[in-house]
Short mmCIF file of C-alpha atoms in Angstrom, two decimals:
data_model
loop_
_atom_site.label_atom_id
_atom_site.label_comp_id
_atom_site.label_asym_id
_atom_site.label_seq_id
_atom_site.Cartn_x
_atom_site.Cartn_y
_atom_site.Cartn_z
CA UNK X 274 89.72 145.41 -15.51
CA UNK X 275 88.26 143.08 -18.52
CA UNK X 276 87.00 139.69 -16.89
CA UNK X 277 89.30 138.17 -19.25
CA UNK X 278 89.73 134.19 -19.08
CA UNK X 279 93.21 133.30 -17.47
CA UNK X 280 96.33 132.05 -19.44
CA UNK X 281 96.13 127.65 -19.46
CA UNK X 282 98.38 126.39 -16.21
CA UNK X 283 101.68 125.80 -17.50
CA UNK X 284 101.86 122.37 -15.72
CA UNK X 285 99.89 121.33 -19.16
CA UNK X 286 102.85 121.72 -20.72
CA UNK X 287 105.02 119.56 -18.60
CA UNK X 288 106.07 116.57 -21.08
CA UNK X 289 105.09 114.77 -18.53
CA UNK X 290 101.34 115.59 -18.32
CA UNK X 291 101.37 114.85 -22.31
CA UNK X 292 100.23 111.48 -23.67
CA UNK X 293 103.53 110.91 -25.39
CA UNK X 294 105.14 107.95 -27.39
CA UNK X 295 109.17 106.77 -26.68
CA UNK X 296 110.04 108.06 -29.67
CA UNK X 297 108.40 111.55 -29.52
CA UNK X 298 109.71 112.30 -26.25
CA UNK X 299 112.94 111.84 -27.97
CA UNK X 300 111.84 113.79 -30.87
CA UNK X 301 110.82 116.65 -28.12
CA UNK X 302 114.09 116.48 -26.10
CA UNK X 303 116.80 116.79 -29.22
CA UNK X 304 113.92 119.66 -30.08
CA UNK X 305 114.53 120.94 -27.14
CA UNK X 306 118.50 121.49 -27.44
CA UNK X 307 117.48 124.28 -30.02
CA UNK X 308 116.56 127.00 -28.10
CA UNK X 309 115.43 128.93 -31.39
CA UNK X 310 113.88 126.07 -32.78
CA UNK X 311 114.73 124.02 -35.68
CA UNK X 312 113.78 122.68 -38.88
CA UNK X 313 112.64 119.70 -39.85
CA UNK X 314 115.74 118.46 -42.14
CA UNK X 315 117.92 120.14 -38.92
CA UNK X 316 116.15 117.77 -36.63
CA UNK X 317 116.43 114.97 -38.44
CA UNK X 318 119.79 114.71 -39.41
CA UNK X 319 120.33 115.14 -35.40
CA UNK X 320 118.36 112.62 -34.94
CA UNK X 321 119.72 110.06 -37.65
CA UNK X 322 116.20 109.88 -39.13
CA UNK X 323 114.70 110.29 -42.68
CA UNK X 324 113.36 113.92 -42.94
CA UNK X 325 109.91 112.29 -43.06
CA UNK X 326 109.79 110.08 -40.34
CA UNK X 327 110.90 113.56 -38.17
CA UNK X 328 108.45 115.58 -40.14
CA UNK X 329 105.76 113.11 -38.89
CA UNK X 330 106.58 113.21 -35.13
CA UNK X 331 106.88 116.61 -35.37
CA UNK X 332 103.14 116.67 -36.87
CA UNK X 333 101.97 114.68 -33.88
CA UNK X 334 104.02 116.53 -31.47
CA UNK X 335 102.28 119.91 -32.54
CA UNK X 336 98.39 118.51 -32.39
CA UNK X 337 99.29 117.39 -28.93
CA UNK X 338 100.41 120.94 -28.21
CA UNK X 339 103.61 120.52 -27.21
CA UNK X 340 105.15 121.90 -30.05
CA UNK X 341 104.42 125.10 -32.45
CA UNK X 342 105.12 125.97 -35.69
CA UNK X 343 106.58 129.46 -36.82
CA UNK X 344 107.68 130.50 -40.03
CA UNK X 345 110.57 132.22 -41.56
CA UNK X 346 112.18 133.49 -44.72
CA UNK X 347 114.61 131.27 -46.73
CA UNK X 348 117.42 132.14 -48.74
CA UNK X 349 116.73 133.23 -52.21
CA UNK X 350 112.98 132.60 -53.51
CA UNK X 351 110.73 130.03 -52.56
CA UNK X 352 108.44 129.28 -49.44
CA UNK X 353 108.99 130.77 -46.24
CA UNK X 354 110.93 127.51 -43.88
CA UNK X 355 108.95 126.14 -41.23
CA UNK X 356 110.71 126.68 -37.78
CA UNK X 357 109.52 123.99 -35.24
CA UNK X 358 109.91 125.14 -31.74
CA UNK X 359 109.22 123.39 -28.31
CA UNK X 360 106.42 124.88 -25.87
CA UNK X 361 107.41 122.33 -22.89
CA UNK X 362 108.91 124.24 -20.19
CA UNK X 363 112.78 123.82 -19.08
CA UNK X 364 112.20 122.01 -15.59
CA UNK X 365 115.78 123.48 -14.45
CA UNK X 366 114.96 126.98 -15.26
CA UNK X 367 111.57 126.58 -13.94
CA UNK X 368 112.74 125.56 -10.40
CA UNK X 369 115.63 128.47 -10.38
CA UNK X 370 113.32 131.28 -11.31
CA UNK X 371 110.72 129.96 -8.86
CA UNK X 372 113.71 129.37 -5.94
CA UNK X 373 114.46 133.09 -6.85
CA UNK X 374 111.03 134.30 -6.47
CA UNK X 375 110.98 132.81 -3.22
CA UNK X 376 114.53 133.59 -1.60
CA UNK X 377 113.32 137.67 -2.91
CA UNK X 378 109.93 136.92 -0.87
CA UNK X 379 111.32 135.42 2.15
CA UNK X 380 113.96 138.65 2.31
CA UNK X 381 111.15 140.68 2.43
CA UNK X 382 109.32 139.08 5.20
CA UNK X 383 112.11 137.94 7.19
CA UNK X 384 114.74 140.29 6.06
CA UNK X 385 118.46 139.59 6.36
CA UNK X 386 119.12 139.81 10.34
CA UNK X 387 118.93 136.62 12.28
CA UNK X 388 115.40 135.11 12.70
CA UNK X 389 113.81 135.49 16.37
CA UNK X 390 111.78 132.90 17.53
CA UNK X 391 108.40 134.86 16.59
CA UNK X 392 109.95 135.19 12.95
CA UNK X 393 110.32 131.71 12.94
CA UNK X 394 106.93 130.79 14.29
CA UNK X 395 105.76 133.18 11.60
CA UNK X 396 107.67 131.15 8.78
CA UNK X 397 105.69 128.10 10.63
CA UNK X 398 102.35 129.58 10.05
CA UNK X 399 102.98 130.71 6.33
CA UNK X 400 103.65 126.85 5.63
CA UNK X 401 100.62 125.66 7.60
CA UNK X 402 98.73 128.09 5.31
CA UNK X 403 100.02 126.98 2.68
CA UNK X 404 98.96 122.89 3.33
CA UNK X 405 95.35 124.32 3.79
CA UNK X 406 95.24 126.41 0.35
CA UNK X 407 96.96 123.06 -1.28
CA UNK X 408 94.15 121.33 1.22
CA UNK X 409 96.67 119.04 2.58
CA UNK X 410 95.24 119.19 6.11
CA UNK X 411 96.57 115.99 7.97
CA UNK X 412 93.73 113.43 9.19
CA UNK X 413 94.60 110.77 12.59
CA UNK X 414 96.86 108.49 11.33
CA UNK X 415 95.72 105.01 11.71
CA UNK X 416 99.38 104.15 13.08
CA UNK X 417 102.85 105.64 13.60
CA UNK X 418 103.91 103.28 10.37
CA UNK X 419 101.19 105.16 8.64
CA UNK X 420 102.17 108.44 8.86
CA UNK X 421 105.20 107.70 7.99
CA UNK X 422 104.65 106.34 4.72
CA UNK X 423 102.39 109.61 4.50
CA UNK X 424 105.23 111.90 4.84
CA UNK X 425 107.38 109.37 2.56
CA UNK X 426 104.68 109.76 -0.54
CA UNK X 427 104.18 113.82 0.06
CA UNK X 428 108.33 114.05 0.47
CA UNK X 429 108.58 112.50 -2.48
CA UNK X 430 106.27 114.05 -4.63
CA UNK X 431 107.87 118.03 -3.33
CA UNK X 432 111.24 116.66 -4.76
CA UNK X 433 113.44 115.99 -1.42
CA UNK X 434 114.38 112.11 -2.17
CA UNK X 435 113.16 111.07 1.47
CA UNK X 436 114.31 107.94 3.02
CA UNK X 437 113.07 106.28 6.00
CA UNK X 438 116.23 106.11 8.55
CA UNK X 439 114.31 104.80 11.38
CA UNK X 440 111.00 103.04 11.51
CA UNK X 441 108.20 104.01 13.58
CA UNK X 442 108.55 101.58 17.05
CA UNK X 443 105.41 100.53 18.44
CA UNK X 444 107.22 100.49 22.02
CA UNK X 445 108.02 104.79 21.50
CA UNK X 446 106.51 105.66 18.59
CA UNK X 447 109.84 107.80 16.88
CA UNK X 448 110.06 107.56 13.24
CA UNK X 449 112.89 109.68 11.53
CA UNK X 450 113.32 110.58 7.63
CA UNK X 451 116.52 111.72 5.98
CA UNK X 452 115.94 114.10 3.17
CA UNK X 453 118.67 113.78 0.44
CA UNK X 454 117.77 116.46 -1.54
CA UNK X 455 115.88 119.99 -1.63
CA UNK X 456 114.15 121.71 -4.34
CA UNK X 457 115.45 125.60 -2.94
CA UNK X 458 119.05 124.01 -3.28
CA UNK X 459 120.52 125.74 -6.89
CA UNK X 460 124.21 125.43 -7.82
CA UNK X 461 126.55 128.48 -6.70
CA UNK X 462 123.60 129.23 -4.21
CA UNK X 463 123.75 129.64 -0.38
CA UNK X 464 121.78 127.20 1.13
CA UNK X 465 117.99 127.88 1.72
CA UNK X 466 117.19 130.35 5.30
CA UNK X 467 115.88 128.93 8.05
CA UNK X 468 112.99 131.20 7.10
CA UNK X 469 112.44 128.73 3.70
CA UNK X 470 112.81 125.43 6.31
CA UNK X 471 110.79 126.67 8.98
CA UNK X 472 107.89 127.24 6.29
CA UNK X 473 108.44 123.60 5.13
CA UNK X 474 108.21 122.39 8.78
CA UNK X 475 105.05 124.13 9.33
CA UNK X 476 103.59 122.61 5.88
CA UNK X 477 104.52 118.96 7.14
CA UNK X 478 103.04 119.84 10.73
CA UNK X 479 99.56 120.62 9.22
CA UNK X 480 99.61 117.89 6.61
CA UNK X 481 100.08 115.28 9.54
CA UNK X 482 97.53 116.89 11.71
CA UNK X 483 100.51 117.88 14.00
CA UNK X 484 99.59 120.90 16.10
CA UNK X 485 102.29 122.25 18.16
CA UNK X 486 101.02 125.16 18.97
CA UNK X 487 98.14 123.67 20.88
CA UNK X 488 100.51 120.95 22.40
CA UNK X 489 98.05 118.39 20.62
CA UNK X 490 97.26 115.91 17.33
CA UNK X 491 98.26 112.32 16.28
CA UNK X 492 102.19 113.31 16.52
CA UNK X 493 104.74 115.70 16.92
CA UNK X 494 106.88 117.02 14.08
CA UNK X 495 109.96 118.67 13.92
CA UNK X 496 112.01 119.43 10.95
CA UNK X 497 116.06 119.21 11.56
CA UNK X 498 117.83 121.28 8.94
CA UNK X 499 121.01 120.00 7.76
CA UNK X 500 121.13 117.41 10.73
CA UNK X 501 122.61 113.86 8.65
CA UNK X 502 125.53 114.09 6.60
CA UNK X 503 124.34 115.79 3.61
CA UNK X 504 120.87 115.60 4.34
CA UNK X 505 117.76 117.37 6.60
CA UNK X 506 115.90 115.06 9.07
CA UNK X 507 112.01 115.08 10.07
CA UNK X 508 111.82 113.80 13.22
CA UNK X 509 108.38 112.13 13.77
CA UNK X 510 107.32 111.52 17.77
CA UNK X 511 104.00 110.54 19.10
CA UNK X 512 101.83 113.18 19.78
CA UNK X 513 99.59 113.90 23.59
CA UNK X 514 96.77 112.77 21.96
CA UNK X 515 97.96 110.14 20.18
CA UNK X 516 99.79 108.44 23.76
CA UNK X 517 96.41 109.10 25.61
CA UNK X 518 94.31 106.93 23.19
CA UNK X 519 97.18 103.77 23.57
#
């Protein structure tokens, strides 16, 4: 095989990651509603802009590489039309092929029968692999409010629109989030397997240093599918280790 470099990571592309203005985001997302691109003088009168004002965001969208620039024959004679098209990804398709990907994976580890407690544990293992190849392995918590606000930030940045429903006590240490949404949720999908939560609970276990397994670390985590009204629950309790050092 030729040593080849690799393709450039696609989150590059993410608008997002792309020192943007207001008004070129705009430019970008009316771009975007043309799936075979568009010209300039198309764009524009969508946008209610003179042809050169669009022609110049366009310009600055392409030298920041979010945009590319194809050509194609006109009508009659004359120069070939420049078609402008969009290189950001579509963040909905993105997270449907991906969810796809996974639910195909997770039938071929798990299969389709119910999952027996070693299946599950498996599932737990894959995700604690995971938090170690994302290097996400949890350090001691300074306090039980800590590592909740851990969990909060991490929650938040996977896409599950966490919300602390119960405060960590100082008197028991229990701390509970509510999860309001999931990223392996799709429209006119079943729900995720426990497989897919199980691997999410073991992520969160080695990202807080939880170890059940050993029947040690800072705390004890357990992830509640579908447990609140229209929501999952993480259920944080003090750990062994973490009551022997109070």
């Amino acid at each position: 095989m030729v040593d080849a470099p690799a393709p450039r990571p696609s989150v590059e592309l993410f608008s997002d990651a792309l020192p943007l203005s207001v008004k070129q985001r705009e430019v970008l997302d009316v771009l975007q509603t043309f799936p075979h691109g568009a010209r300039s003088a198309e764009l524009a009168e969508k946008l209610g802009m003179h042809v050169n004002t669009a022609r110049g965001h366009l310009d600055e969208l392409v030298s920041r590489g979010a945009v590319r620039v194809a050509t194609t024959q006109s009508e009659g004679r004359g120069r070939p039309s420049l078609i402008f098209q969009v290189r950001v990804p579509d963040n909905r398709a993105v997270v449907n092929e991906y969810v796809s990907l996974v639910e195909v994976l997770t039938s071929a580890l798990a299969g389709t029968n119910s999952l027996t407690p070693e299946t599950l544990e498996q599932a737990r293992q894959l995700g604690r692999d995971w938090a170690r190849r994302m290097h996400e392995e949890g350090q001691p918590p300074a306090n039980d409010a800590d590592i909740l606000e851990q969990l909060y930030i991490k929650l938040r940045d996977m896409g599950f629109d966490p919300t602390v429903t119960r405060p960590a006590d100082e008197s028991d240490g229990h701390g509970q989030l509510s999860l309001h949404s999931c990223p392996f949720v799709t429209e006119g999908k079943p729900r995720p397997s426990a497989f897919v939560c199980a691997i999410h609970e073991g992520f969160l276990q080695e990202t807080t240093g939880s170890c059940p397994e050993q029947n040690s670390g800072p705390v004890s985590l357990t992830l509640l599918p579908y447990a609140d009204d229209g929501a999952c629950v993480v259920r944080v309790n003090k750990g062994p280790r973490a009551t022997s050092e109070r």
